[in-house]
């Protein structure tokens, strides 16, 4: 839920840390902070005791003399507190990294942030409100040790009580601060060996964490460790670096290193890294060479990542589909799956566990897998699945879908399924993410880094992959023939061009967005896979525009939600409730037309997503967003695109932060 970055080497650390935080901002954007070892510590005052201030040291009101007394330089800022007026008169909230960067610049004359060893953090608040006091890095009582933490310390309350009883003074409401005091305590007991102090402290922590720690008494050294939270390391000519995500590192090195739970790494300014297991013995970590482009993390000319990522979808679908169908044998290929024909034959139930948008991909998966492979499929929100007693046996196949591969509820669902003996297939976008270590089998989406907090391209990739997998299961059970699969696969190959066509013709979507941008609520209706397309469309709209939206199966409308349609809308267009109806060519199109008529006759404003050439819909609806014809089972992939764009345009018109909607984070690593 947070992002950490740490650097030690031969270059000034501040720019490397700020650049890293910019790349990690998607992980949490409540507040940000950095801590640097002062170069002067090495020669002048290695053991001078000092008391850290309890608020931001870089507060411009703080006198420079106080700043110079701090053994470590710490700057922290809470984001979104300052409104900026742009040249065109529009306003926006200043992001936390921008504020942090300005705070650093403001210190240039009084106490410039210099030093070649430091740590940084972007926060998504869990314990304690977003504030500068609760922002990381957190320090011990002496101010000589600073810690950044991603994760949750479950036994922090007990530890805090014990440490307080020993005289430690706490300056924040966070769970993370106990780590700094615990390390201080351990250092005092072991003669000041930071690595050993971190190791013995970590042994006392329950919960999950990725940590980076510096001490004013160990110049040029950073100790990092992790448990159940991502952490990637690398070394290069200019030193050594560690971060929560590849994106903050690949500018310096593409040879990435991963350490196991509760193992430690000690980063040195020479670039050397030592590795230790939880018992303190030397150990060899695993490595991985990353080939992706750094451009992936940049907007590429689009005003926001959300729009950029929508436009990447044709490429993403091409990549997901590529090489899955063997033309010679006319079969779908899922080489990653180690299950034999006999293993697959005894599968009698399939669970799909996921959260949010990934759950919606799972709902589409259920429809397709049951239709083609005739295996009963249950789709369950991971946070529910993990707390009940689901019927999972060794004959159950579990698909765990998680774009980030870090969602705690999904990870716990995976663990539960593994304990019950099921084979777990993870569908994820993140190479090396936690889910890849927990599942038996991994299908990668290869959608490349998704920066926008609200998912778009990863969702379409999930749907495309699960469509292929549904056909694969049917193939293995001899329920779909080679020619049947070849026909559907052939149509799938047209999807990228169809999406490009939608992206090139957006004027009707913009007009519809203008008409309903001021509404207070919107309804989405569809049937079959059209209903699940609507669930995702409504989620996108509320997430990024904050316009309240609900999605229903078309047949459910008259059982309650129709009461939301205000009859005033019959005479007053401004009172009309927008109803987005997905009514593409399908077995239930005529039923949907009846549902639209029911809503229209009560004063709703109809925005229909329909198949090109469907004139009847044009007579009924106020706005029609046409999509190219495709078979029903593939329609979620195209029909989702105008809904993503509708949400995007409405959000833009309402002036929200599209890439970083309030209260959300890209990786939800808390329950
Ligand atoms: C919505 C969105 C979230 C995620 C959910 C699960 O746009 O992105 O609903 O889908 O938090 O995340 P992953 O797929 O990373 O497990």
XYZ file of C-alpha atoms and ligand atoms in Angstrom:
687
model
C 0.000 0.000 0.000
C 3.013 2.243 0.340
C 6.190 2.530 -1.675
C 9.758 2.495 -0.393
C 13.025 3.353 -2.092
C 16.590 3.285 -0.750
C 19.891 4.304 -2.327
C 23.522 4.331 -1.275
C 26.424 5.079 -3.578
C 28.677 7.683 -5.013
C 26.080 10.194 -6.289
C 23.923 12.670 -4.355
C 20.978 10.559 -3.192
C 18.239 13.178 -3.189
C 17.484 13.161 -6.923
C 17.566 9.366 -7.087
C 15.148 9.134 -4.154
C 12.752 11.757 -5.540
C 12.795 10.088 -8.967
C 12.078 6.751 -7.292
C 9.183 8.222 -5.313
C 7.667 9.655 -8.491
C 7.638 6.166 -9.947
C 6.127 4.750 -6.761
C 3.522 7.460 -6.276
C 0.783 5.150 -7.590
C 1.257 2.985 -4.479
C 0.063 5.663 -2.119
C -0.233 9.388 -2.348
C -1.272 10.609 1.094
C 2.197 11.772 2.052
C 5.853 11.306 1.221
C 9.179 11.678 2.938
C 12.901 11.096 2.739
C 15.789 10.707 5.178
C 19.426 11.248 4.289
C 22.620 10.566 6.143
C 24.515 13.818 6.499
C 27.980 13.669 4.955
C 29.229 15.528 8.057
C 28.141 12.648 10.318
C 31.007 10.600 9.057
C 33.715 12.876 10.288
C 32.216 15.232 12.840
C 29.463 14.024 15.097
C 28.975 10.263 14.846
C 27.770 9.846 18.405
C 26.198 13.147 19.331
C 22.864 12.440 21.007
C 19.984 14.495 19.756
C 16.204 14.590 20.010
C 14.298 14.610 16.753
C 11.507 17.100 16.295
C 8.089 15.520 16.288
C 6.941 17.313 13.161
C 8.437 17.789 9.743
C 12.031 18.897 10.133
C 11.741 20.745 6.867
C 8.900 22.891 8.075
C 9.926 26.261 6.687
C 9.184 27.760 10.113
C 11.858 25.567 11.700
C 15.107 27.539 12.273
C 18.116 26.386 10.295
C 20.151 25.867 13.489
C 17.676 23.224 14.668
C 17.874 21.523 11.329
C 21.661 21.304 11.479
C 21.448 19.589 14.895
C 19.503 16.632 13.500
C 21.777 13.620 12.929
C 19.739 12.595 9.865
C 18.083 15.023 7.500
C 14.385 14.216 7.267
C 11.808 15.958 5.080
C 8.172 14.880 5.010
C 5.139 16.315 3.330
C 1.450 15.540 3.266
C 0.046 15.731 -0.265
C -3.039 17.411 -1.700
C -3.050 20.239 0.837
C -2.242 23.082 -1.534
C -4.423 24.226 -4.393
C -2.536 25.446 -7.465
C -4.064 27.732 -10.092
C -2.794 26.920 -13.575
C -2.113 29.497 -16.309
C -5.509 28.735 -17.897
C -7.286 29.485 -14.605
C -8.040 25.843 -13.752
C -7.128 24.580 -10.300
C -5.623 21.360 -9.068
C -4.282 19.934 -5.857
C -0.528 19.865 -5.524
C 0.717 16.306 -5.254
C 2.842 15.181 -2.333
C 6.018 14.622 -4.371
C 5.704 18.109 -5.830
C 5.333 19.485 -2.311
C 8.231 17.374 -1.075
C 10.423 18.533 -3.957
C 9.584 22.147 -3.162
C 10.340 21.595 0.526
C 13.728 20.165 -0.411
C 14.426 23.120 -2.710
C 13.430 25.546 0.060
C 16.200 24.116 2.230
C 18.903 24.773 -0.350
C 20.190 27.904 1.376
C 19.819 26.897 5.016
C 20.409 23.170 5.244
C 20.757 21.668 1.757
C 19.904 18.008 1.507
C 23.231 16.523 0.648
C 24.385 12.995 1.155
C 24.835 9.844 -0.852
C 22.828 7.462 1.309
C 19.118 7.744 2.031
C 15.624 6.276 2.050
C 12.238 7.483 0.796
C 8.572 6.613 1.178
C 5.158 7.240 -0.364
C 2.323 6.593 2.075
C -1.207 5.244 1.795
C -2.479 5.688 5.324
C -3.563 2.658 7.351
C -2.724 3.454 10.978
C -3.056 7.149 11.697
C -4.461 9.898 9.523
C -2.540 11.259 6.554
C -0.365 13.942 8.187
C 3.256 14.999 8.309
C 3.748 13.434 11.743
C 2.484 10.108 10.445
C 4.499 10.323 7.229
C 7.616 8.170 6.946
C 10.561 7.996 7.546
C 10.052 7.374 11.258
C 12.907 7.771 13.702
C 13.965 6.343 17.024
C 14.303 8.511 20.151
C 17.835 9.593 19.294
C 16.923 10.551 15.744
C 19.901 8.502 14.549
C 17.889 5.631 13.058
C 15.290 6.143 10.319
C 12.905 3.557 8.904
C 10.551 3.394 5.932
C 7.914 0.674 5.940
C 5.392 -0.762 3.509
C 2.896 -3.132 5.134
C 1.199 -3.559 8.480
C 2.675 -4.520 11.835
C -0.093 -6.487 13.491
C 1.445 -6.619 16.979
C 2.440 -2.961 17.016
C 0.127 -2.022 19.900
C 1.772 -4.508 22.255
C 5.265 -3.529 21.113
C 4.470 0.140 21.515
C 3.270 -0.466 25.056
C 6.444 -2.393 25.926
C 8.708 0.218 24.361
C 6.849 3.081 26.007
C 7.304 1.339 29.355
C 11.031 1.300 28.646
C 10.973 5.077 28.115
C 10.652 5.375 24.344
C 8.834 8.423 23.103
C 6.502 8.048 20.103
C 5.902 10.893 17.701
C 3.247 9.366 15.414
C 0.096 7.250 15.485
C 1.519 4.726 13.045
C 2.218 1.037 13.472
C 5.526 1.585 11.640
C 7.216 3.771 14.235
C 7.634 0.841 16.638
C 10.191 -0.605 14.237
C 12.547 2.361 14.672
C 12.335 2.131 18.471
C 12.692 -1.634 18.452
C 15.868 -1.359 16.382
C 17.169 1.348 18.718
C 16.570 -0.991 21.644
C 18.303 -3.898 19.916
C 21.249 -1.712 18.870
C 21.706 -0.656 22.485
C 21.861 -4.304 23.480
C 24.292 -5.501 20.808
C 26.931 -2.802 20.738
C 25.348 -0.904 17.843
C 25.325 -3.533 15.068
C 22.519 -2.284 12.807
C 22.176 -5.411 10.685
C 21.919 -7.651 13.729
C 19.521 -5.208 15.391
C 17.253 -5.279 12.330
C 17.365 -9.079 12.236
C 16.408 -9.493 15.879
C 13.773 -6.768 15.632
C 12.164 -8.335 12.594
C 11.944 -11.614 14.479
C 9.593 -9.853 16.910
C 7.292 -8.423 14.249
C 4.097 -10.075 13.099
C 2.404 -8.833 9.991
C 3.811 -7.904 6.635
C 6.548 -5.493 5.778
C 9.195 -4.269 3.423
C 11.667 -2.116 5.327
C 14.657 0.076 4.590
C 16.683 1.384 7.509
C 19.567 3.807 7.825
C 21.541 4.850 10.868
C 23.685 7.937 11.337
C 26.237 5.603 12.913
C 26.708 3.373 9.844
C 27.568 5.765 6.998
C 26.907 4.513 3.485
C 24.955 1.475 4.684
C 21.285 0.586 4.279
C 19.663 -2.531 5.710
C 16.542 -3.818 3.943
C 14.256 -6.745 4.666
C 10.797 -7.961 3.732
C 8.006 -10.296 4.737
C 5.078 -10.801 2.406
C 5.623 -7.394 0.797
C 7.416 -6.660 -2.459
C 11.027 -5.513 -2.480
C 13.418 -5.530 -5.388
C 17.133 -4.770 -5.230
C 19.920 -4.038 -7.630
C 23.446 -2.780 -7.809
C 25.143 -0.733 -10.482
C 28.239 1.332 -11.065
C 26.890 4.211 -8.982
C 25.929 2.154 -5.930
C 23.071 -0.045 -4.724
C 19.329 0.556 -4.763
C 16.185 -1.115 -3.407
C 12.518 -0.319 -3.987
C 8.980 -1.669 -3.824
C 8.729 -1.856 -7.581
C 10.915 -2.467 -10.623
C 9.809 0.903 -11.991
C 11.962 2.753 -9.454
C 15.056 0.724 -10.275
C 15.222 -0.140 -13.949
C 16.711 3.222 -14.840
C 19.852 2.087 -12.970
C 19.918 -1.645 -13.457
C 17.843 -4.295 -15.163
C 19.371 -7.145 -13.188
C 16.904 -7.361 -10.341
C 17.337 -9.287 -7.120
C 14.612 -10.652 -4.830
C 15.071 -11.782 -1.241
C 12.889 -14.300 0.595
C 10.667 -13.557 3.576
C 12.534 -12.213 6.618
C 15.884 -12.354 4.834
C 18.078 -9.276 5.028
C 20.216 -7.386 2.554
C 22.887 -4.881 3.464
C 23.517 -2.320 0.751
C 26.918 -0.628 0.623
C 27.936 2.557 -1.156
C 30.367 0.573 -3.327
C 27.354 -1.192 -4.851
C 28.157 -4.393 -2.963
C 25.167 -6.118 -1.337
C 25.395 -8.761 1.386
C 22.511 -11.169 1.953
C 21.536 -12.960 5.152
C 18.845 -15.475 6.008
C 16.575 -15.028 9.062
C 19.163 -16.824 11.233
C 21.844 -14.336 10.203
C 23.699 -16.779 7.953
C 24.854 -15.681 4.477
C 22.397 -16.671 1.771
C 22.005 -16.458 -2.018
C 18.929 -14.579 -3.296
C 17.187 -15.086 -6.632
C 17.672 -12.833 -9.647
C 15.714 -11.803 -12.710
C 16.596 -9.774 -15.815
C 13.912 -7.208 -16.701
C 13.433 -6.352 -20.376
C 10.549 -3.857 -20.190
C 10.887 -0.259 -21.240
C 11.118 2.724 -18.929
C 8.658 4.427 -21.255
C 6.052 2.102 -19.784
C 5.983 4.324 -16.749
C 5.552 7.546 -18.638
C 2.456 9.065 -20.143
C 3.632 9.079 -23.734
C 1.838 12.279 -24.681
C -1.544 11.472 -23.111
C -2.925 13.812 -20.457
C -3.259 10.957 -18.002
C -2.190 7.350 -17.640
C -5.817 6.231 -17.640
C -6.283 7.449 -21.223
C -2.855 6.237 -22.281
C -3.599 2.796 -20.929
C -6.985 2.682 -22.664
C -5.144 3.395 -25.906
C -2.655 0.617 -25.209
C -5.425 -1.965 -25.182
C -5.213 -3.010 -28.851
C -1.547 -3.881 -28.306
C -2.289 -5.616 -25.033
C -4.988 -7.806 -26.592
C -2.663 -8.666 -29.489
C -0.006 -9.761 -26.976
C -2.403 -11.839 -24.884
C -3.700 -13.646 -27.953
C -0.329 -14.100 -29.656
C 1.076 -17.611 -29.763
C -1.791 -19.216 -27.868
C -3.095 -21.104 -30.895
C -0.986 -23.703 -32.666
C -2.002 -23.485 -36.294
C -0.531 -26.889 -37.123
C -2.378 -28.850 -34.465
C -5.314 -26.414 -34.294
C -5.117 -26.416 -30.526
C -4.858 -23.791 -27.841
C -1.619 -23.912 -25.886
C -1.236 -23.234 -22.155
C 2.245 -24.652 -21.619
C 2.478 -23.002 -18.192
C -0.157 -25.379 -16.816
C 1.553 -28.508 -15.519
C -1.700 -30.501 -15.253
C -2.036 -33.669 -17.300
C -5.172 -34.718 -19.200
C -5.934 -37.039 -16.283
C -5.576 -34.170 -13.789
C -7.895 -31.993 -15.827
C -10.416 -34.786 -16.263
C -11.044 -35.017 -12.511
C -11.577 -31.279 -11.997
C -15.165 -31.025 -10.838
C -15.355 -27.413 -9.713
C -13.627 -24.170 -10.468
C -13.407 -21.198 -8.140
C -12.440 -17.768 -9.345
C -11.270 -15.496 -6.525
C -10.454 -11.843 -7.019
C -11.348 -8.308 -5.946
C -12.768 -5.245 -7.690
C -12.159 -5.063 -11.391
C -10.408 -8.426 -11.408
C -13.554 -9.919 -9.851
C -15.546 -8.548 -12.782
C -13.170 -10.295 -15.166
C -13.881 -13.436 -13.155
C -17.647 -13.015 -13.611
C -17.157 -12.954 -17.357
C -14.913 -16.008 -16.984
C -17.694 -17.939 -15.230
C -20.090 -17.280 -18.066
C -17.607 -18.461 -20.694
C -16.131 -21.455 -18.860
C -19.528 -22.860 -17.894
C -20.812 -22.279 -21.405
C -17.891 -23.974 -23.144
C -16.238 -26.360 -20.689
C -19.350 -27.285 -18.640
C -17.436 -27.096 -15.349
C -19.372 -25.483 -12.486
C -17.675 -22.161 -11.701
C -18.113 -20.088 -8.582
C -16.781 -16.543 -8.634
C -16.173 -15.090 -5.243
C -14.866 -11.846 -3.847
C -11.600 -12.920 -2.208
C -12.354 -11.125 1.077
C -15.470 -13.308 1.497
C -13.938 -16.551 0.283
C -11.080 -16.364 2.774
C -13.371 -16.085 5.785
C -15.810 -18.886 5.107
C -15.494 -22.588 4.626
C -15.654 -23.020 0.860
C -15.857 -26.492 -0.651
C -12.340 -26.812 -1.988
C -10.811 -30.226 -2.641
C -7.836 -31.549 -4.624
C -10.287 -31.777 -7.548
C -10.927 -28.037 -7.425
C -9.121 -25.698 -9.760
C -8.768 -22.164 -8.406
C -8.130 -19.155 -10.596
C -6.865 -16.206 -8.586
C -6.965 -13.019 -10.616
C -4.923 -10.057 -9.444
C -3.425 -7.401 -11.670
C -0.946 -6.351 -8.988
C -0.357 -9.804 -7.576
C -0.234 -8.124 -4.167
C -3.858 -7.876 -3.043
C -3.891 -9.267 0.479
C -7.378 -10.767 0.314
C -6.609 -12.561 -2.924
C -3.311 -13.831 -1.536
C -5.088 -15.194 1.538
C -7.686 -16.871 -0.667
C -4.825 -18.490 -2.594
C -3.265 -19.749 0.634
C -6.581 -21.188 1.810
C -7.064 -22.987 -1.511
C -3.519 -24.350 -1.452
C -3.987 -25.664 2.090
C -7.120 -27.475 0.921
C -5.103 -29.178 -1.807
C -6.423 -27.275 -4.823
C -4.257 -26.390 -7.778
C -4.086 -22.600 -7.932
C -3.537 -20.692 -11.143
C -2.654 -17.031 -10.667
C -3.486 -14.567 -13.415
C -1.386 -11.469 -12.852
C 0.360 -8.631 -14.572
C 3.294 -8.314 -12.209
C 6.345 -10.454 -12.745
C 7.785 -11.599 -9.434
C 4.784 -10.328 -7.430
C 3.765 -12.153 -4.271
C 0.994 -14.163 -5.906
C 3.508 -15.690 -8.294
C 5.292 -17.155 -5.303
C 2.117 -18.545 -3.749
C 0.321 -20.105 -6.722
C 1.104 -23.430 -8.390
C 0.876 -21.958 -11.852
C 1.123 -18.394 -13.176
C -0.419 -16.947 -16.329
C 1.096 -13.533 -16.978
C -0.996 -10.861 -18.653
C 2.040 -9.050 -20.081
C 0.001 -5.842 -20.182
C 3.090 -3.973 -18.928
C 3.043 -1.541 -16.069
C -0.387 -0.075 -15.349
C 0.065 3.245 -13.577
C -3.491 4.567 -13.423
C -5.002 3.408 -10.162
C -8.247 2.489 -11.915
C -7.579 -0.571 -14.041
C -8.285 -0.608 -17.773
C -5.788 -2.502 -19.898
C -5.156 -5.140 -17.259
C -8.918 -5.813 -17.124
C -9.184 -6.327 -20.864
C -6.092 -8.542 -20.750
C -7.673 -10.590 -17.942
C -10.892 -11.031 -19.915
C -9.019 -12.015 -23.084
C -6.842 -14.492 -21.211
C -9.725 -16.087 -19.362
C -11.643 -16.334 -22.646
C -8.759 -18.310 -24.114
C -8.490 -20.420 -20.990
C -12.222 -21.217 -21.074
C -11.818 -22.479 -24.632
C -8.697 -24.394 -23.621
C -10.598 -26.231 -20.860
C -13.355 -27.070 -23.345
C -10.731 -28.315 -25.791
C -9.165 -30.555 -23.146
C -12.608 -31.958 -22.318
C -13.394 -32.422 -26.017
C -16.304 -30.012 -25.856
C -14.976 -27.621 -28.474
C -13.385 -28.885 -31.678
C -10.256 -27.488 -33.354
C -12.256 -25.758 -36.111
C -14.673 -24.241 -33.579
C -11.783 -22.862 -31.560
C -10.035 -21.656 -34.706
C -13.148 -19.702 -35.663
C -13.464 -17.965 -32.279
C -9.705 -17.399 -32.113
C -9.858 -15.855 -35.587
C -12.504 -13.422 -34.336
C -10.417 -12.640 -31.273
C -7.610 -11.584 -33.579
C -9.901 -8.891 -34.963
C -10.522 -7.387 -31.520
C -7.456 -5.082 -31.517
C -8.566 -3.459 -34.788
C -12.101 -3.149 -33.473
C -10.856 -1.405 -30.325
C -8.764 0.927 -32.468
C -11.900 1.760 -34.431
C -13.751 2.645 -31.194
C -10.817 4.773 -30.024
C -10.781 6.674 -33.293
C -14.505 7.548 -33.089
C -15.198 9.076 -29.725
C -17.419 12.064 -30.515
C -20.682 10.301 -29.536
C -19.094 9.236 -26.243
C -18.037 12.809 -25.503
C -21.524 14.116 -26.319
C -23.107 11.560 -23.997
C -20.598 12.465 -21.279
C -21.483 16.150 -21.582
C -25.186 15.331 -21.266
C -24.881 13.367 -18.038
C -21.839 14.846 -16.298
C -23.985 16.712 -13.747
C -26.184 13.764 -12.803
C -26.157 12.584 -9.189
C -26.627 8.911 -9.981
C -26.396 6.669 -13.031
C -27.711 3.167 -13.672
C -26.048 0.577 -15.879
C -28.052 -2.353 -17.255
C -27.165 -5.369 -19.363
C -27.817 -9.093 -19.561
C -25.477 -12.083 -19.629
C -21.908 -10.944 -20.235
C -23.443 -7.530 -20.915
C -24.426 -7.319 -17.237
C -20.873 -8.002 -16.085
C -19.602 -5.431 -18.590
C -21.967 -3.024 -16.826
C -20.631 -3.904 -13.345
C -17.187 -2.878 -14.511
C -18.467 0.203 -16.368
C -20.268 1.441 -13.241
C -17.193 0.824 -11.083
C -15.015 2.829 -13.489
C -17.467 5.717 -13.481
C -17.759 5.983 -9.711
C -14.042 5.429 -9.127
C -12.716 8.182 -11.321
C -15.590 10.700 -11.573
C -17.197 10.182 -8.122
C -20.582 10.077 -9.871
C -22.630 7.464 -8.059
C -23.409 4.518 -10.330
C -25.030 1.101 -9.899
C -25.176 -1.782 -12.326
C -27.915 -4.398 -12.582
C -28.933 -7.278 -14.763
C -31.622 -5.817 -17.010
C -34.296 -8.132 -15.627
C -33.674 -6.922 -12.085
C -34.484 -3.296 -12.745
C -38.200 -3.606 -12.170
C -37.556 -5.344 -8.840
C -36.428 -2.122 -7.207
C -33.862 0.115 -8.918
C -36.438 1.542 -11.332
C -37.674 3.633 -8.387
C -34.580 5.793 -8.906
C -35.903 7.105 -12.225
C -37.427 10.513 -11.564
C -40.656 11.044 -13.568
C -39.773 14.751 -13.724
C -37.312 13.632 -16.383
C -40.256 13.132 -18.778
C -40.627 16.901 -19.085
C -37.317 18.225 -17.803
C -34.097 16.856 -19.386
C -32.042 18.129 -16.441
C -33.987 15.771 -14.133
C -33.309 12.689 -16.244
C -31.408 9.819 -14.649
C -28.756 8.496 -17.060
C -29.176 4.792 -17.807
C -26.285 3.186 -19.631
C -27.609 0.102 -21.429
C -25.294 -2.485 -22.961
C -27.487 -3.885 -25.705
C -25.183 -5.482 -28.247
C -26.163 -8.353 -30.557
C -26.983 -11.223 -28.222
C -29.599 -13.794 -27.360
C -31.154 -11.313 -24.933
C -31.123 -8.183 -27.123
C -34.928 -8.062 -27.414
C -35.355 -8.421 -23.645
C -32.946 -5.533 -23.209
C -34.983 -3.426 -25.608
C -38.029 -3.991 -23.376
C -35.979 -2.948 -20.330
C -34.849 0.209 -22.116
C -38.447 1.048 -23.012
C -39.492 0.591 -19.375
C -36.827 3.040 -18.244
C -37.361 5.511 -21.061
C -41.103 5.717 -20.446
C -40.412 6.731 -16.848
C -38.108 9.618 -17.666
C -34.628 8.066 -17.981
C -31.950 9.309 -20.352
C -30.697 6.304 -22.313
C -27.079 5.921 -23.368
C -26.884 2.673 -25.303
C -23.822 0.654 -26.234
C -25.005 -1.164 -29.348
C -23.744 -3.021 -32.376
C -23.051 -0.966 -35.486
C -26.027 -1.080 -37.823
C -28.635 -1.594 -35.079
C -31.103 1.121 -36.118
C -33.824 0.115 -33.642
C -31.612 1.197 -30.745
C -31.047 4.588 -32.351
C -34.837 5.151 -32.285
C -35.019 4.393 -28.569
C -31.877 5.810 -27.056
C -30.838 9.410 -26.490
C -27.250 8.547 -27.357
C -25.839 5.458 -29.044
C -22.211 4.396 -28.663
C -21.704 1.942 -31.495
C -19.171 -0.854 -31.412
C -18.180 -3.194 -34.265
C -20.080 -6.494 -34.511
C -18.564 -9.436 -32.649
C -19.922 -12.635 -31.163
C -21.568 -12.300 -27.751
C -18.838 -14.103 -25.816
C -16.240 -11.587 -27.015
C -18.411 -8.498 -26.651
C -17.184 -7.521 -23.122
C -13.773 -6.790 -24.634
C -15.109 -4.218 -27.067
C -18.153 -2.979 -25.108
C -15.956 -2.115 -22.108
C -13.975 0.438 -24.119
C -16.737 3.048 -24.645
C -17.643 2.656 -20.965
C -14.031 3.340 -19.931
C -13.994 6.415 -22.167
C -17.379 7.602 -20.895
C -16.056 7.437 -17.325
C -12.853 9.204 -18.410
C -14.638 12.090 -20.143
C -17.131 12.577 -17.314
C -14.259 12.567 -14.807
C -12.381 15.146 -16.871
C -15.487 17.361 -17.044
C -15.981 17.034 -13.280
C -12.340 17.929 -12.666
C -11.323 14.898 -10.615
C -7.866 13.383 -10.317
C -8.240 10.686 -12.963
C -5.047 8.724 -12.339
C -5.186 8.894 -8.581
C -8.789 8.914 -7.388
C -9.303 9.873 -3.786
C -8.978 7.163 -1.126
C -7.752 4.492 -3.553
C -4.405 2.806 -4.075
C -3.069 0.651 -6.878
C -2.055 -2.257 -4.689
C -4.424 -3.027 -1.848
C -2.138 -4.792 0.580
C -4.403 -4.355 3.590
C -7.675 -6.076 4.379
C -10.502 -0.786 -9.990
C -9.357 -1.507 -9.518
C -9.529 -2.311 -8.292
C -8.680 -3.581 -8.387
C -8.750 -4.376 -7.088
C -7.971 -5.659 -7.180
O -10.195 -0.022 -11.124
O -8.315 -1.438 -10.077
O -10.862 -2.633 -8.066
O -9.147 -4.356 -9.442
O -8.229 -3.590 -6.046
O -6.656 -5.409 -7.522
P -5.728 -6.541 -8.108
O -6.260 -6.929 -9.443
O -4.382 -5.910 -8.191
O -5.771 -7.683 -7.147
